[in-house]
C-alpha cells in the first residue's frame, strides 16, 4: 500500500495567516491526490481533488499543488472556520490510503 | 443533493460480527456512476478505507481486512451494508459510508459526500 505522510502533524496559526500543509507519498502518484477538512465530531469534507482542483463550493483561499510524490495544501488567509484537521488521500492505486492528518489550531 | 446515513448497533461483543447499513437519499444507487465505500476512523486517529461496492454487486476490499469484510447492496431499499466478522477492540472506530464518483466504470478516486459516521465500540 502507498504510505501518505503529512507534515506537520499539528501547528498553531492566527486568523489572517497564510499556511501550508505538506503531504508526501511513498511512491509517485501523479496528481491522484485529494484533500479533506474534518472538524470535531463531523465527517471529512472534500476540498480538493486531482491535486489542485477545487471542489464546488470550497472558498478560493484554499489551493493545492504538486505531483509525483510531494503535494501541498495552502490556505491563503486563515478564517476562524478553517481551524480543523486536514487529510490527504491518494487514489493512484488500491487500497486508497490517507495521511495521518494535520491539526490546525488557533494560536 | 445526495445524502448518506449510517445505522447499526453501537456496541458489538468481541468475536462477533459488526453489521452496519448506509441509506442513500436524494439519488438512486441503481443509476450507476458511483462506487459506494466504507471508511473507518479509529478514535483520535486517521482514516482507513475498508472497501467499495458497485450497484451490480461487484466489490473490492482493502487487503488488510479482506478476510473479514463483506459489503453488500440492496438496490430496492437504496442501501448498502458492511459486515466485519471476528471483531476485536481494534475494530472500535467511527464508521463512515461515502460515495466515489466514476468515469465509466473507473473510480475517480475521491469521496464525496460522506455520511455523518457512526461509532461502533467493541467490548464485552
mmCIF file with all atom_site columns, C-alpha atoms in Angstrom:
data_model
loop_
_atom_site.group_PDB
_atom_site.id
_atom_site.type_symbol
_atom_site.label_atom_id
_atom_site.label_alt_id
_atom_site.label_comp_id
_atom_site.label_asym_id
_atom_site.label_entity_id
_atom_site.label_seq_id
_atom_site.pdbx_PDB_ins_code
_atom_site.Cartn_x
_atom_site.Cartn_y
_atom_site.Cartn_z
_atom_site.occupancy
_atom_site.B_iso_or_equiv
_atom_site.pdbx_formal_charge
_atom_site.auth_seq_id
_atom_site.auth_comp_id
_atom_site.auth_asym_id
_atom_site.auth_atom_id
_atom_site.pdbx_PDB_model_num
ATOM 1   C CA . UNK A 1 1   ? 0.000   0.000   0.000   1.00 0.00 ? 1   UNK A CA 1
ATOM 2   C CA . UNK A 1 2   ? 1.125   3.553   -0.675  1.00 0.00 ? 2   UNK A CA 1
ATOM 3   C CA . UNK A 1 3   ? 2.026   5.383   2.505   1.00 0.00 ? 3   UNK A CA 1
ATOM 4   C CA . UNK A 1 4   ? 0.985   9.027   2.826   1.00 0.00 ? 4   UNK A CA 1
ATOM 5   C CA . UNK A 1 5   ? 2.918   11.192  5.291   1.00 0.00 ? 5   UNK A CA 1
ATOM 6   C CA . UNK A 1 6   ? 1.760   14.665  6.289   1.00 0.00 ? 6   UNK A CA 1
ATOM 7   C CA . UNK A 1 7   ? 3.760   17.383  7.956   1.00 0.00 ? 7   UNK A CA 1
ATOM 8   C CA . UNK A 1 8   ? 3.476   18.914  10.367  1.00 0.00 ? 8   UNK A CA 1
ATOM 9   C CA . UNK A 1 9   ? 1.175   16.738  12.482  1.00 0.00 ? 9   UNK A CA 1
ATOM 10  C CA . UNK A 1 10  ? -0.123  19.855  14.184  1.00 0.00 ? 10  UNK A CA 1
ATOM 11  C CA . UNK A 1 11  ? 0.625   23.525  14.391  1.00 0.00 ? 11  UNK A CA 1
ATOM 12  C CA . UNK A 1 12  ? -0.803  26.798  15.580  1.00 0.00 ? 12  UNK A CA 1
ATOM 13  C CA . UNK A 1 13  ? -1.623  29.822  13.474  1.00 0.00 ? 13  UNK A CA 1
ATOM 14  C CA . UNK A 1 14  ? -3.615  33.030  13.641  1.00 0.00 ? 14  UNK A CA 1
ATOM 15  C CA . UNK A 1 15  ? -6.531  34.251  11.568  1.00 0.00 ? 15  UNK A CA 1
ATOM 16  C CA . UNK A 1 16  ? -5.240  36.022  8.505   1.00 0.00 ? 16  UNK A CA 1
ATOM 17  C CA . UNK A 1 17  ? -2.119  33.857  8.286   1.00 0.00 ? 17  UNK A CA 1
ATOM 18  C CA . UNK A 1 18  ? -1.072  32.010  5.171   1.00 0.00 ? 18  UNK A CA 1
ATOM 19  C CA . UNK A 1 19  ? -0.461  28.358  5.984   1.00 0.00 ? 19  UNK A CA 1
ATOM 20  C CA . UNK A 1 20  ? 0.890   25.407  4.037   1.00 0.00 ? 20  UNK A CA 1
ATOM 21  C CA . UNK A 1 21  ? 0.479   21.722  4.807   1.00 0.00 ? 21  UNK A CA 1
ATOM 22  C CA . UNK A 1 22  ? 2.649   19.115  3.119   1.00 0.00 ? 22  UNK A CA 1
ATOM 23  C CA . UNK A 1 23  ? 1.788   15.580  2.047   1.00 0.00 ? 23  UNK A CA 1
ATOM 24  C CA . UNK A 1 24  ? 4.352   13.107  0.736   1.00 0.00 ? 24  UNK A CA 1
ATOM 25  C CA . UNK A 1 25  ? 3.593   9.798   -0.969  1.00 0.00 ? 25  UNK A CA 1
ATOM 26  C CA . UNK A 1 26  ? 5.863   6.774   -0.583  1.00 0.00 ? 26  UNK A CA 1
ATOM 27  C CA . UNK A 1 27  ? 5.856   6.388   -4.378  1.00 0.00 ? 27  UNK A CA 1
ATOM 28  C CA . UNK A 1 28  ? 4.807   8.519   -7.305  1.00 0.00 ? 28  UNK A CA 1
ATOM 29  C CA . UNK A 1 29  ? 1.067   9.032   -7.591  1.00 0.00 ? 29  UNK A CA 1
ATOM 30  C CA . UNK A 1 30  ? 0.956   11.537  -10.460 1.00 0.00 ? 30  UNK A CA 1
ATOM 31  C CA . UNK A 1 31  ? -1.788  14.013  -9.490  1.00 0.00 ? 31  UNK A CA 1
ATOM 32  C CA . UNK A 1 32  ? -4.135  11.452  -7.964  1.00 0.00 ? 32  UNK A CA 1
ATOM 33  C CA . UNK A 1 33  ? -4.476  13.256  -4.650  1.00 0.00 ? 33  UNK A CA 1
ATOM 34  C CA . UNK A 1 34  ? -7.375  14.685  -2.675  1.00 0.00 ? 34  UNK A CA 1
ATOM 35  C CA . UNK A 1 35  ? -7.525  16.910  0.401   1.00 0.00 ? 35  UNK A CA 1
ATOM 36  C CA . UNK A 1 36  ? -10.218 16.845  3.087   1.00 0.00 ? 36  UNK A CA 1
ATOM 37  C CA . UNK A 1 37  ? -11.128 19.037  6.040   1.00 0.00 ? 37  UNK A CA 1
ATOM 38  C CA . UNK A 1 38  ? -12.547 17.466  9.194   1.00 0.00 ? 38  UNK A CA 1
ATOM 39  C CA . UNK A 1 39  ? -13.998 19.307  12.156  1.00 0.00 ? 39  UNK A CA 1
ATOM 40  C CA . UNK A 1 40  ? -14.548 17.625  15.542  1.00 0.00 ? 40  UNK A CA 1
ATOM 41  C CA . UNK A 1 41  ? -17.444 15.186  15.510  1.00 0.00 ? 41  UNK A CA 1
ATOM 42  C CA . UNK A 1 42  ? -18.034 15.674  11.777  1.00 0.00 ? 42  UNK A CA 1
ATOM 43  C CA . UNK A 1 43  ? -17.296 13.707  8.645   1.00 0.00 ? 43  UNK A CA 1
ATOM 44  C CA . UNK A 1 44  ? -14.431 14.737  6.379   1.00 0.00 ? 44  UNK A CA 1
ATOM 45  C CA . UNK A 1 45  ? -15.342 17.228  3.686   1.00 0.00 ? 45  UNK A CA 1
ATOM 46  C CA . UNK A 1 46  ? -13.754 17.145  0.244   1.00 0.00 ? 46  UNK A CA 1
ATOM 47  C CA . UNK A 1 47  ? -11.785 20.313  -0.520  1.00 0.00 ? 47  UNK A CA 1
ATOM 48  C CA . UNK A 1 48  ? -9.553  19.489  -3.471  1.00 0.00 ? 48  UNK A CA 1
ATOM 49  C CA . UNK A 1 49  ? -9.124  16.630  -5.936  1.00 0.00 ? 49  UNK A CA 1
ATOM 50  C CA . UNK A 1 50  ? -6.672  15.954  -8.735  1.00 0.00 ? 50  UNK A CA 1
ATOM 51  C CA . UNK A 1 51  ? -4.107  17.704  -6.516  1.00 0.00 ? 51  UNK A CA 1
ATOM 52  C CA . UNK A 1 52  ? -5.254  21.202  -7.444  1.00 0.00 ? 52  UNK A CA 1
ATOM 53  C CA . UNK A 1 53  ? -8.932  21.224  -8.494  1.00 0.00 ? 53  UNK A CA 1
ATOM 54  C CA . UNK A 1 54  ? -11.163 22.990  -6.006  1.00 0.00 ? 54  UNK A CA 1
ATOM 55  C CA . UNK A 1 55  ? -14.381 21.170  -5.179  1.00 0.00 ? 55  UNK A CA 1
ATOM 56  C CA . UNK A 1 56  ? -17.511 23.177  -5.926  1.00 0.00 ? 56  UNK A CA 1
ATOM 57  C CA . UNK A 1 57  ? -18.430 25.495  -3.074  1.00 0.00 ? 57  UNK A CA 1
ATOM 58  C CA . UNK A 1 58  ? -14.994 25.491  -1.444  1.00 0.00 ? 58  UNK A CA 1
ATOM 59  C CA . UNK A 1 59  ? -13.613 29.008  -0.833  1.00 0.00 ? 59  UNK A CA 1
ATOM 60  C CA . UNK A 1 60  ? -10.879 30.162  -3.187  1.00 0.00 ? 60  UNK A CA 1
ATOM 61  C CA . UNK A 1 61  ? -8.491  30.788  -0.283  1.00 0.00 ? 61  UNK A CA 1
ATOM 62  C CA . UNK A 1 62  ? -7.832  27.029  -0.418  1.00 0.00 ? 62  UNK A CA 1
ATOM 63  C CA . UNK A 1 63  ? -5.424  25.817  -3.071  1.00 0.00 ? 63  UNK A CA 1
ATOM 64  C CA . UNK A 1 64  ? -3.465  22.681  -3.805  1.00 0.00 ? 64  UNK A CA 1
ATOM 65  C CA . UNK A 1 65  ? -0.356  21.917  -5.778  1.00 0.00 ? 65  UNK A CA 1
ATOM 66  C CA . UNK A 1 66  ? 2.142   19.199  -6.511  1.00 0.00 ? 66  UNK A CA 1
ATOM 67  C CA . UNK A 1 67  ? 2.552   15.992  -8.450  1.00 0.00 ? 67  UNK A CA 1
ATOM 68  C CA . UNK A 1 68  ? 4.556   12.812  -8.183  1.00 0.00 ? 68  UNK A CA 1
ATOM 69  C CA . UNK A 1 69  ? 5.366   12.397  -4.504  1.00 0.00 ? 69  UNK A CA 1
ATOM 70  C CA . UNK A 1 70  ? 5.138   15.888  -2.979  1.00 0.00 ? 70  UNK A CA 1
ATOM 71  C CA . UNK A 1 71  ? 1.984   17.911  -2.501  1.00 0.00 ? 71  UNK A CA 1
ATOM 72  C CA . UNK A 1 72  ? 0.877   20.998  -0.614  1.00 0.00 ? 72  UNK A CA 1
ATOM 73  C CA . UNK A 1 73  ? -2.393  22.445  0.628   1.00 0.00 ? 73  UNK A CA 1
ATOM 74  C CA . UNK A 1 74  ? -2.305  26.203  1.126   1.00 0.00 ? 74  UNK A CA 1
ATOM 75  C CA . UNK A 1 75  ? -4.834  28.383  2.903   1.00 0.00 ? 75  UNK A CA 1
ATOM 76  C CA . UNK A 1 76  ? -4.100  31.937  1.835   1.00 0.00 ? 76  UNK A CA 1
ATOM 77  C CA . UNK A 1 77  ? -5.816  33.868  4.620   1.00 0.00 ? 77  UNK A CA 1
ATOM 78  C CA . UNK A 1 78  ? -6.961  31.795  7.567   1.00 0.00 ? 78  UNK A CA 1
ATOM 79  C CA . UNK A 1 79  ? -10.504 32.275  8.748   1.00 0.00 ? 79  UNK A CA 1
ATOM 80  C CA . UNK A 1 80  ? -11.857 31.119  12.098  1.00 0.00 ? 80  UNK A CA 1
ATOM 81  C CA . UNK A 1 81  ? -13.824 28.331  10.433  1.00 0.00 ? 81  UNK A CA 1
ATOM 82  C CA . UNK A 1 82  ? -10.641 26.869  8.923   1.00 0.00 ? 82  UNK A CA 1
ATOM 83  C CA . UNK A 1 83  ? -9.301  25.573  12.225  1.00 0.00 ? 83  UNK A CA 1
ATOM 84  C CA . UNK A 1 84  ? -9.709  21.837  11.731  1.00 0.00 ? 84  UNK A CA 1
ATOM 85  C CA . UNK A 1 85  ? -7.800  18.700  10.828  1.00 0.00 ? 85  UNK A CA 1
ATOM 86  C CA . UNK A 1 86  ? -6.736  18.202  7.219   1.00 0.00 ? 86  UNK A CA 1
ATOM 87  C CA . UNK A 1 87  ? -6.116  14.884  5.483   1.00 0.00 ? 87  UNK A CA 1
ATOM 88  C CA . UNK A 1 88  ? -4.600  13.992  2.157   1.00 0.00 ? 88  UNK A CA 1
ATOM 89  C CA . UNK A 1 89  ? -5.648  10.840  0.290   1.00 0.00 ? 89  UNK A CA 1
ATOM 90  C CA . UNK A 1 90  ? -4.126  9.076   -2.700  1.00 0.00 ? 90  UNK A CA 1
ATOM 91  C CA . UNK A 1 91  ? -6.216  7.386   -5.339  1.00 0.00 ? 91  UNK A CA 1
ATOM 92  C CA . UNK A 1 92  ? -3.423  6.276   -7.641  1.00 0.00 ? 92  UNK A CA 1
ATOM 93  C CA . UNK A 1 93  ? -3.907  2.679   -6.541  1.00 0.00 ? 93  UNK A CA 1
ATOM 94  C CA . UNK A 1 94  ? -5.824  0.391   -4.229  1.00 0.00 ? 94  UNK A CA 1
ATOM 95  C CA . UNK A 1 95  ? -6.126  0.320   -1.328  1.00 0.00 ? 95  UNK A CA 1
ATOM 96  C CA . UNK A 1 96  ? -6.954  4.005   -1.068  1.00 0.00 ? 96  UNK A CA 1
ATOM 97  C CA . UNK A 1 97  ? -4.837  5.462   1.721   1.00 0.00 ? 97  UNK A CA 1
ATOM 98  C CA . UNK A 1 98  ? -4.884  8.642   3.777   1.00 0.00 ? 98  UNK A CA 1
ATOM 99  C CA . UNK A 1 99  ? -2.289  10.727  5.536   1.00 0.00 ? 99  UNK A CA 1
ATOM 100 C CA . UNK A 1 100 ? -2.318  10.749  9.323   1.00 0.00 ? 100 UNK A CA 1
ATOM 101 C CA . UNK A 1 101 ? -3.761  14.249  9.421   1.00 0.00 ? 101 UNK A CA 1
ATOM 102 C CA . UNK A 1 102 ? -2.581  17.763  10.251  1.00 0.00 ? 102 UNK A CA 1
ATOM 103 C CA . UNK A 1 103 ? -4.376  19.536  13.067  1.00 0.00 ? 103 UNK A CA 1
ATOM 104 C CA . UNK A 1 104 ? -4.527  23.284  12.640  1.00 0.00 ? 104 UNK A CA 1
ATOM 105 C CA . UNK A 1 105 ? -5.093  25.105  15.922  1.00 0.00 ? 105 UNK A CA 1
ATOM 106 C CA . UNK A 1 106 ? -5.637  28.699  16.881  1.00 0.00 ? 106 UNK A CA 1
ATOM 107 C CA . UNK A 1 107 ? -2.563  30.471  18.230  1.00 0.00 ? 107 UNK A CA 1
ATOM 108 C CA . UNK B 2 1   ? -28.498 16.564  -3.137  1.00 0.00 ? 1   UNK B CA 1
ATOM 109 C CA . UNK B 2 2   ? -27.378 13.085  -2.192  1.00 0.00 ? 2   UNK B CA 1
ATOM 110 C CA . UNK B 2 3   ? -27.149 12.287  1.498   1.00 0.00 ? 3   UNK B CA 1
ATOM 111 C CA . UNK B 2 4   ? -25.814 9.180   3.215   1.00 0.00 ? 4   UNK B CA 1
ATOM 112 C CA . UNK B 2 5   ? -26.769 7.938   6.668   1.00 0.00 ? 5   UNK B CA 1
ATOM 113 C CA . UNK B 2 6   ? -25.160 5.095   8.590   1.00 0.00 ? 6   UNK B CA 1
ATOM 114 C CA . UNK B 2 7   ? -27.119 2.946   11.035  1.00 0.00 ? 7   UNK B CA 1
ATOM 115 C CA . UNK B 2 8   ? -26.499 -0.085  13.193  1.00 0.00 ? 8   UNK B CA 1
ATOM 116 C CA . UNK B 2 9   ? -25.556 -1.223  16.693  1.00 0.00 ? 9   UNK B CA 1
ATOM 117 C CA . UNK B 2 10  ? -23.162 0.992   18.597  1.00 0.00 ? 10  UNK B CA 1
ATOM 118 C CA . UNK B 2 11  ? -21.840 -1.877  20.715  1.00 0.00 ? 11  UNK B CA 1
ATOM 119 C CA . UNK B 2 12  ? -20.586 -5.237  19.494  1.00 0.00 ? 12  UNK B CA 1
ATOM 120 C CA . UNK B 2 13  ? -19.058 -8.031  21.564  1.00 0.00 ? 13  UNK B CA 1
ATOM 121 C CA . UNK B 2 14  ? -15.605 -9.367  20.749  1.00 0.00 ? 14  UNK B CA 1
ATOM 122 C CA . UNK B 2 15  ? -15.553 -12.228 18.227  1.00 0.00 ? 15  UNK B CA 1
ATOM 123 C CA . UNK B 2 16  ? -18.995 -11.264 16.916  1.00 0.00 ? 16  UNK B CA 1
ATOM 124 C CA . UNK B 2 17  ? -19.898 -9.655  13.589  1.00 0.00 ? 17  UNK B CA 1
ATOM 125 C CA . UNK B 2 18  ? -20.254 -5.910  13.175  1.00 0.00 ? 18  UNK B CA 1
ATOM 126 C CA . UNK B 2 19  ? -23.148 -5.000  10.849  1.00 0.00 ? 19  UNK B CA 1
ATOM 127 C CA . UNK B 2 20  ? -23.864 -1.531  9.522   1.00 0.00 ? 20  UNK B CA 1
ATOM 128 C CA . UNK B 2 21  ? -26.147 -0.142  6.841   1.00 0.00 ? 21  UNK B CA 1
ATOM 129 C CA . UNK B 2 22  ? -25.826 3.028   4.797   1.00 0.00 ? 22  UNK B CA 1
ATOM 130 C CA . UNK B 2 23  ? -29.049 4.512   3.445   1.00 0.00 ? 23  UNK B CA 1
ATOM 131 C CA . UNK B 2 24  ? -28.730 6.765   0.414   1.00 0.00 ? 24  UNK B CA 1
ATOM 132 C CA . UNK B 2 25  ? -31.277 9.528   -0.160  1.00 0.00 ? 25  UNK B CA 1
ATOM 133 C CA . UNK B 2 26  ? -31.596 12.091  -2.925  1.00 0.00 ? 26  UNK B CA 1
ATOM 134 C CA . UNK B 2 27  ? -30.296 9.728   -5.571  1.00 0.00 ? 27  UNK B CA 1
ATOM 135 C CA . UNK B 2 28  ? -30.515 6.113   -6.671  1.00 0.00 ? 28  UNK B CA 1
ATOM 136 C CA . UNK B 2 29  ? -27.725 3.593   -6.161  1.00 0.00 ? 29  UNK B CA 1
ATOM 137 C CA . UNK B 2 30  ? -29.105 1.746   -9.218  1.00 0.00 ? 30  UNK B CA 1
ATOM 138 C CA . UNK B 2 31  ? -28.422 4.659   -11.536 1.00 0.00 ? 31  UNK B CA 1
ATOM 139 C CA . UNK B 2 32  ? -24.749 3.731   -11.561 1.00 0.00 ? 32  UNK B CA 1
ATOM 140 C CA . UNK B 2 33  ? -21.989 6.251   -11.854 1.00 0.00 ? 33  UNK B CA 1
ATOM 141 C CA . UNK B 2 34  ? -20.605 5.676   -8.371  1.00 0.00 ? 34  UNK B CA 1
ATOM 142 C CA . UNK B 2 35  ? -18.842 3.208   -6.147  1.00 0.00 ? 35  UNK B CA 1
ATOM 143 C CA . UNK B 2 36  ? -20.141 3.134   -2.583  1.00 0.00 ? 36  UNK B CA 1
ATOM 144 C CA . UNK B 2 37  ? -17.480 2.853   0.072   1.00 0.00 ? 37  UNK B CA 1
ATOM 145 C CA . UNK B 2 38  ? -16.973 2.213   3.755   1.00 0.00 ? 38  UNK B CA 1
ATOM 146 C CA . UNK B 2 39  ? -14.221 4.064   5.601   1.00 0.00 ? 39  UNK B CA 1
ATOM 147 C CA . UNK B 2 40  ? -13.383 3.962   9.302   1.00 0.00 ? 40  UNK B CA 1
ATOM 148 C CA . UNK B 2 41  ? -11.576 6.184   11.752  1.00 0.00 ? 41  UNK B CA 1
ATOM 149 C CA . UNK B 2 42  ? -10.132 4.832   14.970  1.00 0.00 ? 42  UNK B CA 1
ATOM 150 C CA . UNK B 2 43  ? -10.622 7.197   17.936  1.00 0.00 ? 43  UNK B CA 1
ATOM 151 C CA . UNK B 2 44  ? -8.302  10.158  17.568  1.00 0.00 ? 44  UNK B CA 1
ATOM 152 C CA . UNK B 2 45  ? -6.611  8.566   14.582  1.00 0.00 ? 45  UNK B CA 1
ATOM 153 C CA . UNK B 2 46  ? -6.520  8.721   10.815  1.00 0.00 ? 46  UNK B CA 1
ATOM 154 C CA . UNK B 2 47  ? -8.774  7.246   8.162   1.00 0.00 ? 47  UNK B CA 1
ATOM 155 C CA . UNK B 2 48  ? -8.779  3.699   6.785   1.00 0.00 ? 48  UNK B CA 1
ATOM 156 C CA . UNK B 2 49  ? -10.583 2.727   3.582   1.00 0.00 ? 49  UNK B CA 1
ATOM 157 C CA . UNK B 2 50  ? -12.416 -0.597  4.012   1.00 0.00 ? 50  UNK B CA 1
ATOM 158 C CA . UNK B 2 51  ? -13.843 -1.300  0.575   1.00 0.00 ? 51  UNK B CA 1
ATOM 159 C CA . UNK B 2 52  ? -16.441 -0.460  -2.035  1.00 0.00 ? 52  UNK B CA 1
ATOM 160 C CA . UNK B 2 53  ? -19.404 -1.921  -3.851  1.00 0.00 ? 53  UNK B CA 1
ATOM 161 C CA . UNK B 2 54  ? -20.994 -1.098  -7.209  1.00 0.00 ? 54  UNK B CA 1
ATOM 162 C CA . UNK B 2 55  ? -24.763 -1.323  -7.700  1.00 0.00 ? 55  UNK B CA 1
ATOM 163 C CA . UNK B 2 56  ? -24.210 -4.522  -9.688  1.00 0.00 ? 56  UNK B CA 1
ATOM 164 C CA . UNK B 2 57  ? -22.721 -6.144  -6.602  1.00 0.00 ? 57  UNK B CA 1
ATOM 165 C CA . UNK B 2 58  ? -19.072 -6.095  -7.621  1.00 0.00 ? 58  UNK B CA 1
ATOM 166 C CA . UNK B 2 59  ? -16.772 -5.333  -4.714  1.00 0.00 ? 59  UNK B CA 1
ATOM 167 C CA . UNK B 2 60  ? -13.201 -4.536  -3.817  1.00 0.00 ? 60  UNK B CA 1
ATOM 168 C CA . UNK B 2 61  ? -11.792 -4.765  -0.298  1.00 0.00 ? 61  UNK B CA 1
ATOM 169 C CA . UNK B 2 62  ? -8.746  -3.483  1.485   1.00 0.00 ? 62  UNK B CA 1
ATOM 170 C CA . UNK B 2 63  ? -6.362  -6.463  1.644   1.00 0.00 ? 63  UNK B CA 1
ATOM 171 C CA . UNK B 2 64  ? -5.719  -5.712  5.318   1.00 0.00 ? 64  UNK B CA 1
ATOM 172 C CA . UNK B 2 65  ? -9.371  -6.509  6.124   1.00 0.00 ? 65  UNK B CA 1
ATOM 173 C CA . UNK B 2 66  ? -10.393 -8.669  3.179   1.00 0.00 ? 66  UNK B CA 1
ATOM 174 C CA . UNK B 2 67  ? -10.668 -11.926 5.105   1.00 0.00 ? 67  UNK B CA 1
ATOM 175 C CA . UNK B 2 68  ? -13.248 -10.429 7.488   1.00 0.00 ? 68  UNK B CA 1
ATOM 176 C CA . UNK B 2 69  ? -15.204 -7.970  5.335   1.00 0.00 ? 69  UNK B CA 1
ATOM 177 C CA . UNK B 2 70  ? -18.351 -8.361  3.287   1.00 0.00 ? 70  UNK B CA 1
ATOM 178 C CA . UNK B 2 71  ? -20.063 -5.409  1.592   1.00 0.00 ? 71  UNK B CA 1
ATOM 179 C CA . UNK B 2 72  ? -23.461 -5.946  0.002   1.00 0.00 ? 72  UNK B CA 1
ATOM 180 C CA . UNK B 2 73  ? -26.076 -3.808  -1.723  1.00 0.00 ? 73  UNK B CA 1
ATOM 181 C CA . UNK B 2 74  ? -29.873 -3.739  -1.653  1.00 0.00 ? 74  UNK B CA 1
ATOM 182 C CA . UNK B 2 75  ? -30.972 -1.579  -4.556  1.00 0.00 ? 75  UNK B CA 1
ATOM 183 C CA . UNK B 2 76  ? -34.661 -1.981  -3.668  1.00 0.00 ? 76  UNK B CA 1
ATOM 184 C CA . UNK B 2 77  ? -34.008 -0.181  -0.393  1.00 0.00 ? 77  UNK B CA 1
ATOM 185 C CA . UNK B 2 78  ? -31.289 2.109   -1.801  1.00 0.00 ? 78  UNK B CA 1
ATOM 186 C CA . UNK B 2 79  ? -28.904 0.809   0.831   1.00 0.00 ? 79  UNK B CA 1
ATOM 187 C CA . UNK B 2 80  ? -25.533 -0.857  1.084   1.00 0.00 ? 80  UNK B CA 1
ATOM 188 C CA . UNK B 2 81  ? -24.169 -2.697  4.064   1.00 0.00 ? 81  UNK B CA 1
ATOM 189 C CA . UNK B 2 82  ? -20.963 -3.661  5.832   1.00 0.00 ? 82  UNK B CA 1
ATOM 190 C CA . UNK B 2 83  ? -20.273 -6.835  7.761   1.00 0.00 ? 83  UNK B CA 1
ATOM 191 C CA . UNK B 2 84  ? -16.997 -7.245  9.641   1.00 0.00 ? 84  UNK B CA 1
ATOM 192 C CA . UNK B 2 85  ? -16.525 -10.594 11.329  1.00 0.00 ? 85  UNK B CA 1
ATOM 193 C CA . UNK B 2 86  ? -14.487 -11.721 14.333  1.00 0.00 ? 86  UNK B CA 1
ATOM 194 C CA . UNK B 2 87  ? -14.195 -8.210  15.718  1.00 0.00 ? 87  UNK B CA 1
ATOM 195 C CA . UNK B 2 88  ? -11.764 -7.191  18.450  1.00 0.00 ? 88  UNK B CA 1
ATOM 196 C CA . UNK B 2 89  ? -11.195 -3.974  20.355  1.00 0.00 ? 89  UNK B CA 1
ATOM 197 C CA . UNK B 2 90  ? -9.001  -2.860  17.468  1.00 0.00 ? 90  UNK B CA 1
ATOM 198 C CA . UNK B 2 91  ? -12.153 -2.556  15.349  1.00 0.00 ? 91  UNK B CA 1
ATOM 199 C CA . UNK B 2 92  ? -13.576 0.137   17.631  1.00 0.00 ? 92  UNK B CA 1
ATOM 200 C CA . UNK B 2 93  ? -13.953 3.137   15.339  1.00 0.00 ? 93  UNK B CA 1
ATOM 201 C CA . UNK B 2 94  ? -16.274 5.617   13.725  1.00 0.00 ? 94  UNK B CA 1
ATOM 202 C CA . UNK B 2 95  ? -17.539 4.018   10.533  1.00 0.00 ? 95  UNK B CA 1
ATOM 203 C CA . UNK B 2 96  ? -18.409 6.225   7.567   1.00 0.00 ? 96  UNK B CA 1
ATOM 204 C CA . UNK B 2 97  ? -20.072 5.465   4.271   1.00 0.00 ? 97  UNK B CA 1
ATOM 205 C CA . UNK B 2 98  ? -19.117 7.612   1.298   1.00 0.00 ? 98  UNK B CA 1
ATOM 206 C CA . UNK B 2 99  ? -19.609 7.952   -2.442  1.00 0.00 ? 99  UNK B CA 1
ATOM 207 C CA . UNK B 2 100 ? -16.842 7.624   -5.025  1.00 0.00 ? 100 UNK B CA 1
ATOM 208 C CA . UNK B 2 101 ? -17.668 9.036   -8.482  1.00 0.00 ? 101 UNK B CA 1
ATOM 209 C CA . UNK B 2 102 ? -16.859 7.061   -11.604 1.00 0.00 ? 102 UNK B CA 1
ATOM 210 C CA . UNK B 2 103 ? -15.893 7.869   -15.148 1.00 0.00 ? 103 UNK B CA 1
ATOM 211 C CA . UNK B 2 104 ? -17.419 4.957   -17.000 1.00 0.00 ? 104 UNK B CA 1
ATOM 212 C CA . UNK B 2 105 ? -16.573 2.143   -14.597 1.00 0.00 ? 105 UNK B CA 1
ATOM 213 C CA . UNK B 2 106 ? -13.306 3.681   -13.434 1.00 0.00 ? 106 UNK B CA 1
ATOM 214 C CA . UNK B 2 107 ? -13.172 5.217   -9.998  1.00 0.00 ? 107 UNK B CA 1
ATOM 215 C CA . UNK B 2 108 ? -12.323 8.905   -9.969  1.00 0.00 ? 108 UNK B CA 1
ATOM 216 C CA . UNK B 2 109 ? -10.906 8.168   -6.534  1.00 0.00 ? 109 UNK B CA 1
ATOM 217 C CA . UNK B 2 110 ? -12.143 10.772  -4.108  1.00 0.00 ? 110 UNK B CA 1
ATOM 218 C CA . UNK B 2 111 ? -15.009 10.547  -1.634  1.00 0.00 ? 111 UNK B CA 1
ATOM 219 C CA . UNK B 2 112 ? -17.907 12.948  -1.624  1.00 0.00 ? 112 UNK B CA 1
ATOM 220 C CA . UNK B 2 113 ? -20.264 13.139  0.150   1.00 0.00 ? 113 UNK B CA 1
ATOM 221 C CA . UNK B 2 114 ? -19.802 11.231  3.389   1.00 0.00 ? 114 UNK B CA 1
ATOM 222 C CA . UNK B 2 115 ? -22.331 10.104  5.922   1.00 0.00 ? 115 UNK B CA 1
ATOM 223 C CA . UNK B 2 116 ? -22.150 11.614  9.392   1.00 0.00 ? 116 UNK B CA 1
ATOM 224 C CA . UNK B 2 117 ? -20.487 8.491   10.772  1.00 0.00 ? 117 UNK B CA 1
ATOM 225 C CA . UNK B 2 118 ? -21.442 6.050   13.497  1.00 0.00 ? 118 UNK B CA 1
ATOM 226 C CA . UNK B 2 119 ? -19.302 4.984   16.437  1.00 0.00 ? 119 UNK B CA 1
ATOM 227 C CA . UNK B 2 120 ? -19.016 1.259   16.951  1.00 0.00 ? 120 UNK B CA 1
ATOM 228 C CA . UNK B 2 121 ? -17.430 0.078   20.174  1.00 0.00 ? 121 UNK B CA 1
ATOM 229 C CA . UNK B 2 122 ? -16.212 -3.494  20.548  1.00 0.00 ? 122 UNK B CA 1
ATOM 230 C CA . UNK B 2 123 ? -16.468 -4.524  24.170  1.00 0.00 ? 123 UNK B CA 1
ATOM 231 C CA . UNK B 2 124 ? -17.868 -7.307  26.300  1.00 0.00 ? 124 UNK B CA 1
#
